[in-house]
Coordinates of C-alpha atoms in Angstrom, one line a residue:
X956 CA 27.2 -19.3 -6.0
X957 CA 25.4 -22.5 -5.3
X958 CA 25.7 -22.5 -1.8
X959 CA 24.4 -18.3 -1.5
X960 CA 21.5 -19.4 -3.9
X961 CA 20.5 -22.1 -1.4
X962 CA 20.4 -19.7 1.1
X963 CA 18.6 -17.3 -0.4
X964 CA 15.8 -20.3 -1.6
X965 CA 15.6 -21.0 2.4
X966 CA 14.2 -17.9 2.8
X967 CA 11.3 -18.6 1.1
X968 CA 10.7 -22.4 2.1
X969 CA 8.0 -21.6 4.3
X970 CA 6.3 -19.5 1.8
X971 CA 6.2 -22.3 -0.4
X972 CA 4.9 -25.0 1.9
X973 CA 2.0 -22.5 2.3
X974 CA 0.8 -20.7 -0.6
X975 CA 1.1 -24.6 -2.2
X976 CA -0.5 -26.3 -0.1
X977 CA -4.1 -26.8 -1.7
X978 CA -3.2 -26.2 -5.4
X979 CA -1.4 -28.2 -8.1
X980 CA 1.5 -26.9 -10.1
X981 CA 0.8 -25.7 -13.8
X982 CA 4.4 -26.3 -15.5
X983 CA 2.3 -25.4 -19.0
X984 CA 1.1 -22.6 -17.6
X985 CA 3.6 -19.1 -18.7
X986 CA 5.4 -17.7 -15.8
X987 CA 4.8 -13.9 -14.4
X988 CA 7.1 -12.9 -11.6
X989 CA 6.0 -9.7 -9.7
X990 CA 8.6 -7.5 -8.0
X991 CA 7.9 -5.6 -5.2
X992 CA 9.9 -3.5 -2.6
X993 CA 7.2 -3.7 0.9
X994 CA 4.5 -6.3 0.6
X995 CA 2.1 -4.2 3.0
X996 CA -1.3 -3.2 3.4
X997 CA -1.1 0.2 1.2
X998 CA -2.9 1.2 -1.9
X999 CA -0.3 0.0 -3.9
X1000 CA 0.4 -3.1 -2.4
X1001 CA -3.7 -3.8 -2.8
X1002 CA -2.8 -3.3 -6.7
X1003 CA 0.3 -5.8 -6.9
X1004 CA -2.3 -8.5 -5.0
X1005 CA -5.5 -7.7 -7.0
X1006 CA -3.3 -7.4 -10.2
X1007 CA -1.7 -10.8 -9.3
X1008 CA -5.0 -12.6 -8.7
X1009 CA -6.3 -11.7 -11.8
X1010 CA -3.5 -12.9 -14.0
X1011 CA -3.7 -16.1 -12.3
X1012 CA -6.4 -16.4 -14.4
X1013 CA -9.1 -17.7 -11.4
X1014 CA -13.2 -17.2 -11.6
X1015 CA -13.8 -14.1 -9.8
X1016 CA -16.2 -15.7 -7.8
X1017 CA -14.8 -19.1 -6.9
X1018 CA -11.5 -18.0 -5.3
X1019 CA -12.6 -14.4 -3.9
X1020 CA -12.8 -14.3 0.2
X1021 CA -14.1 -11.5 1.9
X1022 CA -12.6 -10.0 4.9
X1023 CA -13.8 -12.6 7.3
X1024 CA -12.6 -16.0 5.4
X1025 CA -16.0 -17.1 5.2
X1026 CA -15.3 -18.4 1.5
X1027 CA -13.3 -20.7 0.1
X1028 CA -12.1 -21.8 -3.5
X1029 CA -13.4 -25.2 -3.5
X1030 CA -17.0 -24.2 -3.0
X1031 CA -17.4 -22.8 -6.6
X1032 CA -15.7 -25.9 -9.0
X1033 CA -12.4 -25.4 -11.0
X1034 CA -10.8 -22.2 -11.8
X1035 CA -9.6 -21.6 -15.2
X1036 CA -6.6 -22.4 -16.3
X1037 CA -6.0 -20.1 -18.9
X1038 CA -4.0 -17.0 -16.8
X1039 CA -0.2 -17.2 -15.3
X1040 CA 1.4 -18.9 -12.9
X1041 CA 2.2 -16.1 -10.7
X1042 CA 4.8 -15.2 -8.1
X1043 CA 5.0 -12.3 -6.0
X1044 CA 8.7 -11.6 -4.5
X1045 CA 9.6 -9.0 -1.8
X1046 CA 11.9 -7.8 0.5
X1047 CA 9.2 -7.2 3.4
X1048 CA 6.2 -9.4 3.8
X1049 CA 4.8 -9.0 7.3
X1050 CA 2.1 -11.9 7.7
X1051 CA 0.5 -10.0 10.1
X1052 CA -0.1 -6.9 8.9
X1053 CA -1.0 -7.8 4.7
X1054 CA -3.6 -8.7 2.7
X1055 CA -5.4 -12.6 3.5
X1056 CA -4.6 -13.5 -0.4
X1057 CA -1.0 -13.3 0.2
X1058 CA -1.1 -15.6 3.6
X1059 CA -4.4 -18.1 2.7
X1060 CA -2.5 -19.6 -0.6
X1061 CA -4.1 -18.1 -3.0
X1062 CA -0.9 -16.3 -4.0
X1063 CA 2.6 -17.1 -4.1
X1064 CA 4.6 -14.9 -2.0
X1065 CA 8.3 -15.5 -1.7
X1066 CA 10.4 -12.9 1.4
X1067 CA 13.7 -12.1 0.4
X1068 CA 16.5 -9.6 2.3
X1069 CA 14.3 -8.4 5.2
X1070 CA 17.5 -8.0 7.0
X1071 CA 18.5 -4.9 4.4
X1072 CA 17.6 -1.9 5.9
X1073 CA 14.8 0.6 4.7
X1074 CA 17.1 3.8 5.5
X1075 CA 20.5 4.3 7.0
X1076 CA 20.0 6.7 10.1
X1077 CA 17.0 7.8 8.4
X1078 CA 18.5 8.8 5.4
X1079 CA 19.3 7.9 1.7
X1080 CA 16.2 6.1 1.5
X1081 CA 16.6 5.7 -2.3
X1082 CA 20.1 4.4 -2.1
X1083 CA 18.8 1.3 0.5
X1084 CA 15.6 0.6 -2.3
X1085 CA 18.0 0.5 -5.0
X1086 CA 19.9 -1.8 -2.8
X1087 CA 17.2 -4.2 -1.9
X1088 CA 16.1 -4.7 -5.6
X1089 CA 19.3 -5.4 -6.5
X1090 CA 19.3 -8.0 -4.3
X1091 CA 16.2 -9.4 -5.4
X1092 CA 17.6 -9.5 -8.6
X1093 CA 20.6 -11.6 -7.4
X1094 CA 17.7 -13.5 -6.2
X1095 CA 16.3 -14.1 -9.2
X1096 CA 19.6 -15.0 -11.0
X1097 CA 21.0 -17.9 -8.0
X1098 CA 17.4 -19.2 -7.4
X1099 CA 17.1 -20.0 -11.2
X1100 CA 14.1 -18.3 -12.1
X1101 CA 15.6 -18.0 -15.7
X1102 CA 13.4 -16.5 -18.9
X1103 CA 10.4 -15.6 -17.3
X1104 CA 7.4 -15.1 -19.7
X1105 CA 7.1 -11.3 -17.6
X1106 CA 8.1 -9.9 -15.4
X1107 CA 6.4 -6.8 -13.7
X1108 CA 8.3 -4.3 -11.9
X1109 CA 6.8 -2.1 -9.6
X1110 CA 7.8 1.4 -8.4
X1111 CA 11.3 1.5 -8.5
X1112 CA 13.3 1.6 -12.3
X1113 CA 16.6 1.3 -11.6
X1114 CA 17.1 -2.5 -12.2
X1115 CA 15.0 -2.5 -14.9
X1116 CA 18.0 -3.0 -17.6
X1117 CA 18.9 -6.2 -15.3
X1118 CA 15.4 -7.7 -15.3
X1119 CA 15.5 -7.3 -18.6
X1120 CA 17.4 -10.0 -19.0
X1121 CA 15.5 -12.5 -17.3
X1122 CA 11.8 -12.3 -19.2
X1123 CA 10.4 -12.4 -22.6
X1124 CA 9.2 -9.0 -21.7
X1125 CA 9.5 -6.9 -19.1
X1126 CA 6.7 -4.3 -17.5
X1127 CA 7.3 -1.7 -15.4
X1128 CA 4.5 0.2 -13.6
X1129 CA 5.3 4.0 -12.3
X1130 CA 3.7 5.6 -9.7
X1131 CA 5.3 9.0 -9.0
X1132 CA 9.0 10.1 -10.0
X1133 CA 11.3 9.7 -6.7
X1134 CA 12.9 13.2 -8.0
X1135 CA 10.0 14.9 -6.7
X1136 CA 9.1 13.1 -3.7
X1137 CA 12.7 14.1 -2.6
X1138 CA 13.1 17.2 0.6
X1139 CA 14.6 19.8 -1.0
X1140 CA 16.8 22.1 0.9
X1141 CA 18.4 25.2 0.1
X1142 CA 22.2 24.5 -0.7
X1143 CA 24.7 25.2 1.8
X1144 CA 28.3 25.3 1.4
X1145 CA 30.4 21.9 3.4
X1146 CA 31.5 18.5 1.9
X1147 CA 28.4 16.9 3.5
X1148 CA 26.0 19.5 1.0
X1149 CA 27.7 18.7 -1.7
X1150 CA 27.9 14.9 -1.1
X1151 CA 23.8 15.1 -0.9
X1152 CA 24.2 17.2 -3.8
X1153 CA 26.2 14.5 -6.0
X1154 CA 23.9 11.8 -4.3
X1155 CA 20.6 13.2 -5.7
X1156 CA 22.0 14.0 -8.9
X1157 CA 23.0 10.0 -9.4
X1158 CA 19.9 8.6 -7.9
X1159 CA 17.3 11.3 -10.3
X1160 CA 20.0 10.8 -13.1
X1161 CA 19.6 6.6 -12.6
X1162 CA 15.3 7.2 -12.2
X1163 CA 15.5 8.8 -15.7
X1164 CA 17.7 6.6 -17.6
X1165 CA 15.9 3.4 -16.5
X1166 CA 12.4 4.3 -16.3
X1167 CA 11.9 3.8 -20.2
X1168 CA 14.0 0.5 -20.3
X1169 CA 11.1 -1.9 -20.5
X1170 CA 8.6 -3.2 -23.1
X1171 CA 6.0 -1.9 -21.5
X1172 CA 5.5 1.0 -19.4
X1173 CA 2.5 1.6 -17.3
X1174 CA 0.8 4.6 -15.3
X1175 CA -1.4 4.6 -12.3
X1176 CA -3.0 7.8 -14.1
X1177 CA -3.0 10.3 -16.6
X1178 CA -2.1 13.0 -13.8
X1179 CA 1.1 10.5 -13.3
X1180 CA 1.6 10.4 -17.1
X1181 CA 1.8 13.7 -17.3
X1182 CA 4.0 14.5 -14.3
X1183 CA 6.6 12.0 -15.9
X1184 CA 6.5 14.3 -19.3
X1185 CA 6.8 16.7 -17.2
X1186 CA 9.6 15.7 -14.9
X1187 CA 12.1 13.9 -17.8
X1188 CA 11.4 16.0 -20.8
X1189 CA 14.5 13.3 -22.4
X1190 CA 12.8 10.6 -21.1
X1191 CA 12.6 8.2 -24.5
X1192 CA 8.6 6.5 -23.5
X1193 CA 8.0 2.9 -24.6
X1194 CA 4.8 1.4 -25.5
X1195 CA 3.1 3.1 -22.5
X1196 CA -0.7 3.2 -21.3
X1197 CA -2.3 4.5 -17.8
X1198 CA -3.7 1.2 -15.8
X1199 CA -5.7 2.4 -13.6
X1200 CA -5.5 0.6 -10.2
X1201 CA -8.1 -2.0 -10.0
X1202 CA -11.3 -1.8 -7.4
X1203 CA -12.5 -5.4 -6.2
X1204 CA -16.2 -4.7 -6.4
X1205 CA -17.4 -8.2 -7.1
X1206 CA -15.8 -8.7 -3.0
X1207 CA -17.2 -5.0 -2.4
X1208 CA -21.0 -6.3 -3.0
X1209 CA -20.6 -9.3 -1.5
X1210 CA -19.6 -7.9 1.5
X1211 CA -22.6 -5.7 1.7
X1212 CA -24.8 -8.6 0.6
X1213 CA -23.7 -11.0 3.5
X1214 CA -23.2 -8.0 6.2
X1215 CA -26.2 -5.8 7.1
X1216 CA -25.6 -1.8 8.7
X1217 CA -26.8 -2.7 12.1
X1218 CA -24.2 -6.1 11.8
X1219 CA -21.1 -3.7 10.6
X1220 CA -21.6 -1.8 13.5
X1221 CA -21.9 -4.5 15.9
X1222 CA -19.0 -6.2 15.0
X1223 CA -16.9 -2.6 15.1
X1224 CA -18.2 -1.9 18.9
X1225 CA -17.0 -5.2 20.1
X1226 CA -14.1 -4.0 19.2
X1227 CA -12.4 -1.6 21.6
X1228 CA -11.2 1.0 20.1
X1229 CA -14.7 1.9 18.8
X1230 CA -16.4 2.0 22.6
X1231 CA -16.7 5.5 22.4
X1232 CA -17.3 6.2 18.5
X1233 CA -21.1 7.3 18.4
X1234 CA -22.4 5.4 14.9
X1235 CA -25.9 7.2 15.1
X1236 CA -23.9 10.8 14.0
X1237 CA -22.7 10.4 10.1
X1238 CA -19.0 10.2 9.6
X1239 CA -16.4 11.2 6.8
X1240 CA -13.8 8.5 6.1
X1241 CA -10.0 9.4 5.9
X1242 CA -7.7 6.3 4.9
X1243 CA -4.0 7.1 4.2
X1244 CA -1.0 6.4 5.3
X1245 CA 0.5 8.6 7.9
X1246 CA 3.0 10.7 6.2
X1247 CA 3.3 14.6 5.2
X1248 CA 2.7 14.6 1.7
X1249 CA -0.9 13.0 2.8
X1250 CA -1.8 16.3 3.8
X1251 CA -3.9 14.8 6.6
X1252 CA -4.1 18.0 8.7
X1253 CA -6.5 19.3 6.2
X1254 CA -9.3 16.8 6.9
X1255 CA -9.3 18.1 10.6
X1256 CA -9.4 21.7 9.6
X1257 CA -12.7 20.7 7.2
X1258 CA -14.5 18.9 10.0
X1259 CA -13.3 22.1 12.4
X1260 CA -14.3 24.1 10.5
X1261 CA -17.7 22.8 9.0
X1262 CA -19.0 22.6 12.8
X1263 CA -17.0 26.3 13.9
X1264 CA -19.6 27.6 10.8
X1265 CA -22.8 25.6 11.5
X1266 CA -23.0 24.8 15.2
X1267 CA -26.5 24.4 15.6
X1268 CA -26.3 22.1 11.9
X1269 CA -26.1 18.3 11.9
X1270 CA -23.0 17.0 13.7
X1271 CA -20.4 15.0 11.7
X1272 CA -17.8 12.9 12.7
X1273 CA -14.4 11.7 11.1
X1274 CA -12.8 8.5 11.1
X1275 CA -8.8 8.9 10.2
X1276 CA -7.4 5.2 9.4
X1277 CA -3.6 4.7 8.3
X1278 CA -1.0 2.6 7.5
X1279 CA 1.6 3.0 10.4
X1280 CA 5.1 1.5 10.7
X1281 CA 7.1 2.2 13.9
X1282 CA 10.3 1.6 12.2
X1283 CA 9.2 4.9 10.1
X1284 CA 9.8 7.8 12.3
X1285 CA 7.7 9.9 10.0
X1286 CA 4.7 7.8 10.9
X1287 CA 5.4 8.7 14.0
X1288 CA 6.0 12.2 13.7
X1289 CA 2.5 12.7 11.7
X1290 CA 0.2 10.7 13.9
X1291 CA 1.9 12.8 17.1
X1292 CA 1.1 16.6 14.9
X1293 CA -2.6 15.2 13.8
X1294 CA -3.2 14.5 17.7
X1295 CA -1.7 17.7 18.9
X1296 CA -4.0 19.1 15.9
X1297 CA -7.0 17.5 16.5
X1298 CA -6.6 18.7 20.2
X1299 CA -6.3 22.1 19.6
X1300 CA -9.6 22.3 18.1
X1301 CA -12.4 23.3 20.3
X1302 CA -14.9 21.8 18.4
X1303 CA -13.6 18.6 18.3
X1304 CA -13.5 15.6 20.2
X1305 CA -10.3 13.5 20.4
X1306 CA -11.2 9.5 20.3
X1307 CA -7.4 7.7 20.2
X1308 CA -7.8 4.4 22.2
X1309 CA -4.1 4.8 23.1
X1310 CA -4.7 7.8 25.1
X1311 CA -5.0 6.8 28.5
X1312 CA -1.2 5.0 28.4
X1313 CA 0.4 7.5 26.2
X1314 CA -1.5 10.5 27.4
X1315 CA -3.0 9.9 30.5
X1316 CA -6.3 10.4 29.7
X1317 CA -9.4 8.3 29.5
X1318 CA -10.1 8.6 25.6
X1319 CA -13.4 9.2 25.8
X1320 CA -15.1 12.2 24.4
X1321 CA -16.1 15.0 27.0
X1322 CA -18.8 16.5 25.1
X1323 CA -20.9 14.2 22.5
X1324 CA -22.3 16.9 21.4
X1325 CA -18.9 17.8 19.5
X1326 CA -17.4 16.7 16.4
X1327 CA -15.5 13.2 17.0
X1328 CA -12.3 12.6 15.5
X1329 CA -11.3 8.4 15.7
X1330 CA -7.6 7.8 15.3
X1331 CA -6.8 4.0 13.9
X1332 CA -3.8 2.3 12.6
X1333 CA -3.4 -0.3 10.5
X1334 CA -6.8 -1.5 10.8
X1335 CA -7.7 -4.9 9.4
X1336 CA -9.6 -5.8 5.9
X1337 CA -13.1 -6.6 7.8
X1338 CA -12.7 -2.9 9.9
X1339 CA -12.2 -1.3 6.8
X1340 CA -14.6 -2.7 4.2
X1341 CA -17.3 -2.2 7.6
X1342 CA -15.8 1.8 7.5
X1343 CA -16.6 1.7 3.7
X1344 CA -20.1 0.5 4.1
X1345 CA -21.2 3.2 6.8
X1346 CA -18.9 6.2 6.1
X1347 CA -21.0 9.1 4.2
X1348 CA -18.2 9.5 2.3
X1349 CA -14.9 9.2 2.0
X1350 CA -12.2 11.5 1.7
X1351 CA -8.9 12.1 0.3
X1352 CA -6.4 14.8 1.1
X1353 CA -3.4 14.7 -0.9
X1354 CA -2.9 17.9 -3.1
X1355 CA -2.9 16.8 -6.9
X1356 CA -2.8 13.3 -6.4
X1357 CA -4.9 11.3 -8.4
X1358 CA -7.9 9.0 -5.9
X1359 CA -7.0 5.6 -7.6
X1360 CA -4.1 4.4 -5.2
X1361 CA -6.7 4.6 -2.3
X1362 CA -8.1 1.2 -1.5
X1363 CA -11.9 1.2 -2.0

């Protein structure tokens, strides 16, 4: 056991070395470990790492950076020294596409198991998340990190009854039951239907009988809250509230404060895929991940059909940014049918700096009298936060589900 613990440990060395280098230990400080399947760039991911700062217990202003890294901790004094000494652990943690806290050393983030895989062939998606906490949990047990004050769990329940054991209390925060996040299919007969079959009924029957087993149980909204009730009518709730996912607004204004209009669209046109974006027509913003139950198609269809209706109105554009993983063939799949979308639409303008490899085409717009529809990935903190500042608005797609996961 000694020697598989040391292993695992190894894992996070370089972690260590970094997110230590310019603070002190607090060994009087209580201990809050933060679980977390992906450590990406996604709304919930921004929660774990603004949730996380705060707990730490740090002066807003003395340890916030904005986008550009432009300021530090030690320009402000001391921090207080009143919060947790917090730990983020993960399975995936890529340092180039996350959020600067978790790679400047403001938090402690520790990568364990990135060679489990996310899916097996594509499939049983749930099953490989179950298996990956469970090995952070071994984690947990052979690196020592014995009797935490808390622990928080996010997203997935199932080892909640074995993190139990290792804080004074345990939270657990739920964002949307797996149950209905699930495909379903009509049932066919075969021993391959009914093995999905048997599969789903375990993994829902798992989702309902640990989601209560923690001290405290917390929603990302009231429309989640609800769709729990709704989903495990047997479900036994804990001491429960809705916590709504936090906005950085403090960083927000500063931001705005340091960078001008005319200076957020400077620094976006240096950039290349924004050579051919036209900044004096207003724009809607669209930032989501790239997957189906975004309902990103409709965004097109608005813009379409708001200049189809009002040709000789005021033009607007529409900037669609998303989190994109190429191991995901969904992502894929999505950003191909948004294209293919976006192309079928006479009055619109496709702007995908990709293009001329994957398409053969130049990328820029043939008529800029059109509608313009930008195409990003996984665009950085400063791209965003300049988006923010200029966008008109910004929209959200999703049918039903509730804004506060998107990161403003």
């Amino acid at each position: 056991m000694a020697t598989r613990g040391e292993a695992l440990s190894s894992e996070g060395d370089e972690n260590i070395e970094q997110s230590q280098g310019h603070r002190g230990t607090h060994a009087d400080r209580p201990k809050c470990t933060i679980v977390h399947l992906d450590l990406g760039i996604g709304g919930a991911e921004h929660l774990i790492v603004l949730a996380a700062l705060a707990m730490q217990g740090r002066d807003s202003t003395s340890e916030r950076a904005d986008s550009r890294g432009q300021q530090k901790a030690e320009e402000n004094g001391s921090r207080a020294d009143d919060g947790y000494d917090v730990e983020v652990i993960t399975t995936r943690h890529d340092r180039n596409r996350c959020f600067p806290a978790t790679v400047d050393g403001r938090l402690k983030v520790f990568e364990y198991g990135h060679f489990l895989p996310r899916s097996i062939f594509g499939k049983a998606v749930a099953f490989c998340s179950l298996l990956r906490m469970l090995w952070l949990v071994l984690v947990i047990l052979v690196t020592g990190r014995w009797r935490r004050n808390v622990i928080i769990n996010d997203q997935v329940a199932a080892v909640n009854p074995l993190l139990s054991f290792f804080c004074e209390k345990l939270v657990f925060y739920a964002h949307f039951p797996d149950l209905l996040l699930v495909k379903r299919t009509p049932h066919s007969p075969g021993f391959f239907a009914a093995l999905k079959k048997l599969y789903r009924v375990v993994m829902d029957g798992i989702e309902e009988a640990t989601t209560g087993k923690c001290d405290l149980l917390l929603f990302n909204s009231r429309f989640t809250e609800q769709t729990f009730r709704r989903t495990f009518p047997s479900l036994r709730f804990p001491p429960h509230t809705v916590l709504y996912p936090p906005v950085d607004t403090a960083g927000a204004d500063a931001f705005r404060r340091r960078f001008s209009r005319d200076a957020c669209i400077a620094s976006l046109k240096a950039l290349p895929e924004f050579k051919n974006f036209d900044f004096s027509v207003p724009f809607v913003f669209s930032l989501n991940r790239y997957e189906k139950k975004k309902d990103l198609p409709l965004a097109i269809h608005a813009v379409a059909h708001a200049r189809g209706h009002d040709a000789a109105g005021a033009p607007l554009n529409l900037v669609m940014a998303g989190g994109f993983c190429s191991q995901l063939p969904e992502n894929g799949e999505v950003f191909a049918d948004l294209l293919r979308l976006a192309r079928m639409q006479s009055e619109l303008d496709v702007l995908w700096p990709a293009a001329a490899s994957e398409q053969g085409s130049s990328g820029a717009p043939e008529n800029t009298e059109r509608t313009q529809v930008l195409f990003l990935k996984n665009i950085s903190e400063e791209t965003r936060q300049s988006l923010m500042a200029l966008a008109l608005c910004l929209v959200y797609t999703p049918f039903e589900e509730h804004f506060g996961m998107v990161r403003l």
